[in-house]
Amino acid sequence: MSADCIFCKIVAGSIPAKTLYEDDEVIAFHDIRPLARVHFLIVPKAHIETLKECTAEHQALLGKMMLLAARLAAEQGLVGYKTVVNVGREGGQEVFHIHLHVFGGGPAA
Ligand code: 5GP
Ligand code: ZN
């Protein structure tokens, strides 16, 4: 847990989020500024800043996040969807706690 990290605060429950799924390793919640009709984030509970910090020990966790994306997208009624991981400031990352974006269902209302 990192004290000034917004996603750690969501994991800890000190900031509310519209949660779709949670277990001991990951949480998934709707993005606060959706860029698609369905836009949610899959976030590991451990504070990992970017994909660049990941090593072989994170392989199972990263695979779990991809499989969870497919499952939750289907539960949200998406036939097809897009996944994105922004990596580093130069890669468009704003929140430095790794997360997988899932977009689908056309443009946000
Ligand atoms: P990034 O650019 O780091 O890949 O994306 C961060 C995402 O987190 C953005 O789409 C932004 O809207 C979302 N976000 C930032 N703060 C919050 C928050 O407090 N709650 C939720 N649900 N999403 C957030
Ligand atoms: Zn964090």
JSON list of N, CA and C in Angstrom, two decimals, residues 10-48:
[
{"chain": "A", "resi": 10, "resn": "ILE", "atom": "N", "xyz": [-8.66, 3.01, -2.98]},
{"chain": "A", "resi": 10, "resn": "ILE", "atom": "CA", "xyz": [-9.86, 2.25, -3.40]},
{"chain": "A", "resi": 10, "resn": "ILE", "atom": "C", "xyz": [-9.76, 0.82, -2.89]},
{"chain": "A", "resi": 11, "resn": "VAL", "atom": "N", "xyz": [-8.57, 0.20, -3.02]},
{"chain": "A", "resi": 11, "resn": "VAL", "atom": "CA", "xyz": [-8.36, -1.16, -2.51]},
{"chain": "A", "resi": 11, "resn": "VAL", "atom": "C", "xyz": [-8.67, -1.22, -1.01]},
{"chain": "A", "resi": 12, "resn": "ALA", "atom": "N", "xyz": [-8.23, -0.19, -0.27]},
{"chain": "A", "resi": 12, "resn": "ALA", "atom": "CA", "xyz": [-8.43, -0.16, 1.19]},
{"chain": "A", "resi": 12, "resn": "ALA", "atom": "C", "xyz": [-9.87, 0.20, 1.57]},
{"chain": "A", "resi": 13, "resn": "GLY", "atom": "N", "xyz": [-10.64, 0.68, 0.59]},
{"chain": "A", "resi": 13, "resn": "GLY", "atom": "CA", "xyz": [-12.03, 1.06, 0.87]},
{"chain": "A", "resi": 13, "resn": "GLY", "atom": "C", "xyz": [-12.18, 2.46, 1.42]},
{"chain": "A", "resi": 14, "resn": "SER", "atom": "N", "xyz": [-11.09, 3.24, 1.44]},
{"chain": "A", "resi": 14, "resn": "SER", "atom": "CA", "xyz": [-11.18, 4.60, 1.99]},
{"chain": "A", "resi": 14, "resn": "SER", "atom": "C", "xyz": [-11.68, 5.61, 0.95]},
{"chain": "A", "resi": 15, "resn": "ILE", "atom": "N", "xyz": [-11.69, 5.21, -0.33]},
{"chain": "A", "resi": 15, "resn": "ILE", "atom": "CA", "xyz": [-12.34, 6.00, -1.39]},
{"chain": "A", "resi": 15, "resn": "ILE", "atom": "C", "xyz": [-13.34, 5.05, -2.06]},
{"chain": "A", "resi": 16, "resn": "PRO", "atom": "N", "xyz": [-14.58, 5.50, -2.29]},
{"chain": "A", "resi": 16, "resn": "PRO", "atom": "CA", "xyz": [-15.57, 4.60, -2.88]},
{"chain": "A", "resi": 16, "resn": "PRO", "atom": "C", "xyz": [-15.32, 4.36, -4.37]},
{"chain": "A", "resi": 17, "resn": "ALA", "atom": "N", "xyz": [-15.75, 3.21, -4.85]},
{"chain": "A", "resi": 17, "resn": "ALA", "atom": "CA", "xyz": [-15.70, 2.90, -6.28]},
{"chain": "A", "resi": 17, "resn": "ALA", "atom": "C", "xyz": [-16.86, 1.97, -6.59]},
{"chain": "A", "resi": 18, "resn": "LYS", "atom": "N", "xyz": [-17.27, 2.00, -7.86]},
{"chain": "A", "resi": 18, "resn": "LYS", "atom": "CA", "xyz": [-18.34, 1.09, -8.30]},
{"chain": "A", "resi": 18, "resn": "LYS", "atom": "C", "xyz": [-17.68, -0.24, -8.68]},
{"chain": "A", "resi": 19, "resn": "THR", "atom": "N", "xyz": [-17.63, -1.13, -7.70]},
{"chain": "A", "resi": 19, "resn": "THR", "atom": "CA", "xyz": [-16.87, -2.38, -7.84]},
{"chain": "A", "resi": 19, "resn": "THR", "atom": "C", "xyz": [-17.67, -3.43, -8.59]},
{"chain": "A", "resi": 20, "resn": "LEU", "atom": "N", "xyz": [-17.01, -4.09, -9.56]},
{"chain": "A", "resi": 20, "resn": "LEU", "atom": "CA", "xyz": [-17.62, -5.19, -10.31]},
{"chain": "A", "resi": 20, "resn": "LEU", "atom": "C", "xyz": [-17.18, -6.54, -9.78]},
{"chain": "A", "resi": 21, "resn": "TYR", "atom": "N", "xyz": [-15.97, -6.57, -9.22]},
{"chain": "A", "resi": 21, "resn": "TYR", "atom": "CA", "xyz": [-15.38, -7.85, -8.81]},
{"chain": "A", "resi": 21, "resn": "TYR", "atom": "C", "xyz": [-14.27, -7.57, -7.81]},
{"chain": "A", "resi": 22, "resn": "GLU", "atom": "N", "xyz": [-14.11, -8.49, -6.86]},
{"chain": "A", "resi": 22, "resn": "GLU", "atom": "CA", "xyz": [-13.02, -8.35, -5.90]},
{"chain": "A", "resi": 22, "resn": "GLU", "atom": "C", "xyz": [-12.67, -9.73, -5.35]},
{"chain": "A", "resi": 23, "resn": "ASP", "atom": "N", "xyz": [-11.37, -10.01, -5.23]},
{"chain": "A", "resi": 23, "resn": "ASP", "atom": "CA", "xyz": [-10.93, -11.18, -4.47]},
{"chain": "A", "resi": 23, "resn": "ASP", "atom": "C", "xyz": [-9.68, -10.76, -3.70]},
{"chain": "A", "resi": 24, "resn": "ASP", "atom": "N", "xyz": [-8.90, -11.73, -3.22]},
{"chain": "A", "resi": 24, "resn": "ASP", "atom": "CA", "xyz": [-7.75, -11.36, -2.38]},
{"chain": "A", "resi": 24, "resn": "ASP", "atom": "C", "xyz": [-6.60, -10.73, -3.18]},
{"chain": "A", "resi": 25, "resn": "GLU", "atom": "N", "xyz": [-6.61, -10.87, -4.51]},
{"chain": "A", "resi": 25, "resn": "GLU", "atom": "CA", "xyz": [-5.49, -10.37, -5.33]},
{"chain": "A", "resi": 25, "resn": "GLU", "atom": "C", "xyz": [-5.83, -9.17, -6.20]},
{"chain": "A", "resi": 26, "resn": "VAL", "atom": "N", "xyz": [-7.08, -9.08, -6.64]},
{"chain": "A", "resi": 26, "resn": "VAL", "atom": "CA", "xyz": [-7.46, -8.04, -7.62]},
{"chain": "A", "resi": 26, "resn": "VAL", "atom": "C", "xyz": [-8.80, -7.42, -7.26]},
{"chain": "A", "resi": 27, "resn": "ILE", "atom": "N", "xyz": [-8.99, -6.21, -7.80]},
{"chain": "A", "resi": 27, "resn": "ILE", "atom": "CA", "xyz": [-10.30, -5.56, -7.71]},
{"chain": "A", "resi": 27, "resn": "ILE", "atom": "C", "xyz": [-10.60, -4.98, -9.10]},
{"chain": "A", "resi": 28, "resn": "ALA", "atom": "N", "xyz": [-11.87, -4.95, -9.48]},
{"chain": "A", "resi": 28, "resn": "ALA", "atom": "CA", "xyz": [-12.27, -4.34, -10.74]},
{"chain": "A", "resi": 28, "resn": "ALA", "atom": "C", "xyz": [-13.38, -3.34, -10.45]},
{"chain": "A", "resi": 29, "resn": "PHE", "atom": "N", "xyz": [-13.25, -2.14, -11.01]},
{"chain": "A", "resi": 29, "resn": "PHE", "atom": "CA", "xyz": [-14.27, -1.10, -10.77]},
{"chain": "A", "resi": 29, "resn": "PHE", "atom": "C", "xyz": [-14.42, -0.23, -12.00]},
{"chain": "A", "resi": 30, "resn": "HIS", "atom": "N", "xyz": [-15.58, 0.43, -12.11]},
{"chain": "A", "resi": 30, "resn": "HIS", "atom": "CA", "xyz": [-15.86, 1.30, -13.25]},
{"chain": "A", "resi": 30, "resn": "HIS", "atom": "C", "xyz": [-14.99, 2.55, -13.19]},
{"chain": "A", "resi": 31, "resn": "ASP", "atom": "N", "xyz": [-14.49, 2.96, -14.35]},
{"chain": "A", "resi": 31, "resn": "ASP", "atom": "CA", "xyz": [-13.67, 4.18, -14.43]},
{"chain": "A", "resi": 31, "resn": "ASP", "atom": "C", "xyz": [-14.54, 5.40, -14.12]},
{"chain": "A", "resi": 32, "resn": "ILE", "atom": "N", "xyz": [-13.98, 6.33, -13.37]},
{"chain": "A", "resi": 32, "resn": "ILE", "atom": "CA", "xyz": [-14.74, 7.52, -12.95]},
{"chain": "A", "resi": 32, "resn": "ILE", "atom": "C", "xyz": [-15.01, 8.47, -14.13]},
{"chain": "A", "resi": 33, "resn": "ARG", "atom": "N", "xyz": [-14.15, 8.44, -15.15]},
{"chain": "A", "resi": 33, "resn": "ARG", "atom": "CA", "xyz": [-14.35, 9.26, -16.36]},
{"chain": "A", "resi": 33, "resn": "ARG", "atom": "C", "xyz": [-14.37, 8.33, -17.57]},
{"chain": "A", "resi": 34, "resn": "PRO", "atom": "N", "xyz": [-15.51, 7.62, -17.78]},
{"chain": "A", "resi": 34, "resn": "PRO", "atom": "CA", "xyz": [-15.55, 6.58, -18.81]},
{"chain": "A", "resi": 34, "resn": "PRO", "atom": "C", "xyz": [-15.34, 7.12, -20.22]},
{"chain": "A", "resi": 35, "resn": "LEU", "atom": "N", "xyz": [-14.51, 6.43, -20.98]},
{"chain": "A", "resi": 35, "resn": "LEU", "atom": "CA", "xyz": [-14.24, 6.77, -22.38]},
{"chain": "A", "resi": 35, "resn": "LEU", "atom": "C", "xyz": [-15.04, 5.89, -23.33]},
{"chain": "A", "resi": 36, "resn": "ALA", "atom": "N", "xyz": [-15.87, 5.02, -22.77]},
{"chain": "A", "resi": 36, "resn": "ALA", "atom": "CA", "xyz": [-16.75, 4.15, -23.56]},
{"chain": "A", "resi": 36, "resn": "ALA", "atom": "C", "xyz": [-17.98, 3.89, -22.70]},
{"chain": "A", "resi": 37, "resn": "ARG", "atom": "N", "xyz": [-19.03, 3.34, -23.33]},
{"chain": "A", "resi": 37, "resn": "ARG", "atom": "CA", "xyz": [-20.26, 3.08, -22.56]},
{"chain": "A", "resi": 37, "resn": "ARG", "atom": "C", "xyz": [-19.95, 2.15, -21.38]},
{"chain": "A", "resi": 38, "resn": "VAL", "atom": "N", "xyz": [-19.11, 1.16, -21.63]},
{"chain": "A", "resi": 38, "resn": "VAL", "atom": "CA", "xyz": [-18.57, 0.33, -20.54]},
{"chain": "A", "resi": 38, "resn": "VAL", "atom": "C", "xyz": [-17.07, 0.57, -20.49]},
{"chain": "A", "resi": 39, "resn": "HIS", "atom": "N", "xyz": [-16.58, 1.02, -19.35]},
{"chain": "A", "resi": 39, "resn": "HIS", "atom": "CA", "xyz": [-15.14, 1.26, -19.17]},
{"chain": "A", "resi": 39, "resn": "HIS", "atom": "C", "xyz": [-14.82, 0.94, -17.72]},
{"chain": "A", "resi": 40, "resn": "PHE", "atom": "N", "xyz": [-14.13, -0.17, -17.54]},
{"chain": "A", "resi": 40, "resn": "PHE", "atom": "CA", "xyz": [-13.74, -0.52, -16.17]},
{"chain": "A", "resi": 40, "resn": "PHE", "atom": "C", "xyz": [-12.26, -0.84, -16.11]},
{"chain": "A", "resi": 41, "resn": "LEU", "atom": "N", "xyz": [-11.75, -0.90, -14.91]},
{"chain": "A", "resi": 41, "resn": "LEU", "atom": "CA", "xyz": [-10.33, -1.10, -14.66]},
{"chain": "A", "resi": 41, "resn": "LEU", "atom": "C", "xyz": [-10.15, -2.36, -13.81]},
{"chain": "A", "resi": 42, "resn": "ILE", "atom": "N", "xyz": [-9.15, -3.14, -14.15]},
{"chain": "A", "resi": 42, "resn": "ILE", "atom": "CA", "xyz": [-8.78, -4.30, -13.34]},
{"chain": "A", "resi": 42, "resn": "ILE", "atom": "C", "xyz": [-7.44, -3.97, -12.69]},
{"chain": "A", "resi": 43, "resn": "VAL", "atom": "N", "xyz": [-7.41, -4.03, -11.37]},
{"chain": "A", "resi": 43, "resn": "VAL", "atom": "CA", "xyz": [-6.30, -3.49, -10.59]},
{"chain": "A", "resi": 43, "resn": "VAL", "atom": "C", "xyz": [-5.82, -4.54, -9.59]},
{"chain": "A", "resi": 44, "resn": "PRO", "atom": "N", "xyz": [-4.53, -4.87, -9.60]},
{"chain": "A", "resi": 44, "resn": "PRO", "atom": "CA", "xyz": [-4.03, -5.76, -8.54]},
{"chain": "A", "resi": 44, "resn": "PRO", "atom": "C", "xyz": [-4.07, -5.04, -7.20]},
{"chain": "A", "resi": 45, "resn": "LYS", "atom": "N", "xyz": [-4.29, -5.75, -6.13]},
{"chain": "A", "resi": 45, "resn": "LYS", "atom": "CA", "xyz": [-4.33, -5.10, -4.81]},
{"chain": "A", "resi": 45, "resn": "LYS", "atom": "C", "xyz": [-2.94, -4.64, -4.38]},
{"chain": "A", "resi": 46, "resn": "ALA", "atom": "N", "xyz": [-1.91, -5.36, -4.81]},
{"chain": "A", "resi": 46, "resn": "ALA", "atom": "CA", "xyz": [-0.54, -4.96, -4.48]},
{"chain": "A", "resi": 46, "resn": "ALA", "atom": "C", "xyz": [-0.18, -3.69, -5.26]},
{"chain": "A", "resi": 47, "resn": "HIS", "atom": "N", "xyz": [0.55, -2.78, -4.61]},
{"chain": "A", "resi": 47, "resn": "HIS", "atom": "CA", "xyz": [0.96, -1.54, -5.28]},
{"chain": "A", "resi": 47, "resn": "HIS", "atom": "C", "xyz": [2.18, -1.81, -6.16]},
{"chain": "A", "resi": 48, "resn": "ILE", "atom": "N", "xyz": [1.92, -1.97, -7.46]},
{"chain": "A", "resi": 48, "resn": "ILE", "atom": "CA", "xyz": [2.98, -2.11, -8.47]},
{"chain": "A", "resi": 48, "resn": "ILE", "atom": "C", "xyz": [2.82, -0.88, -9.36]}
]
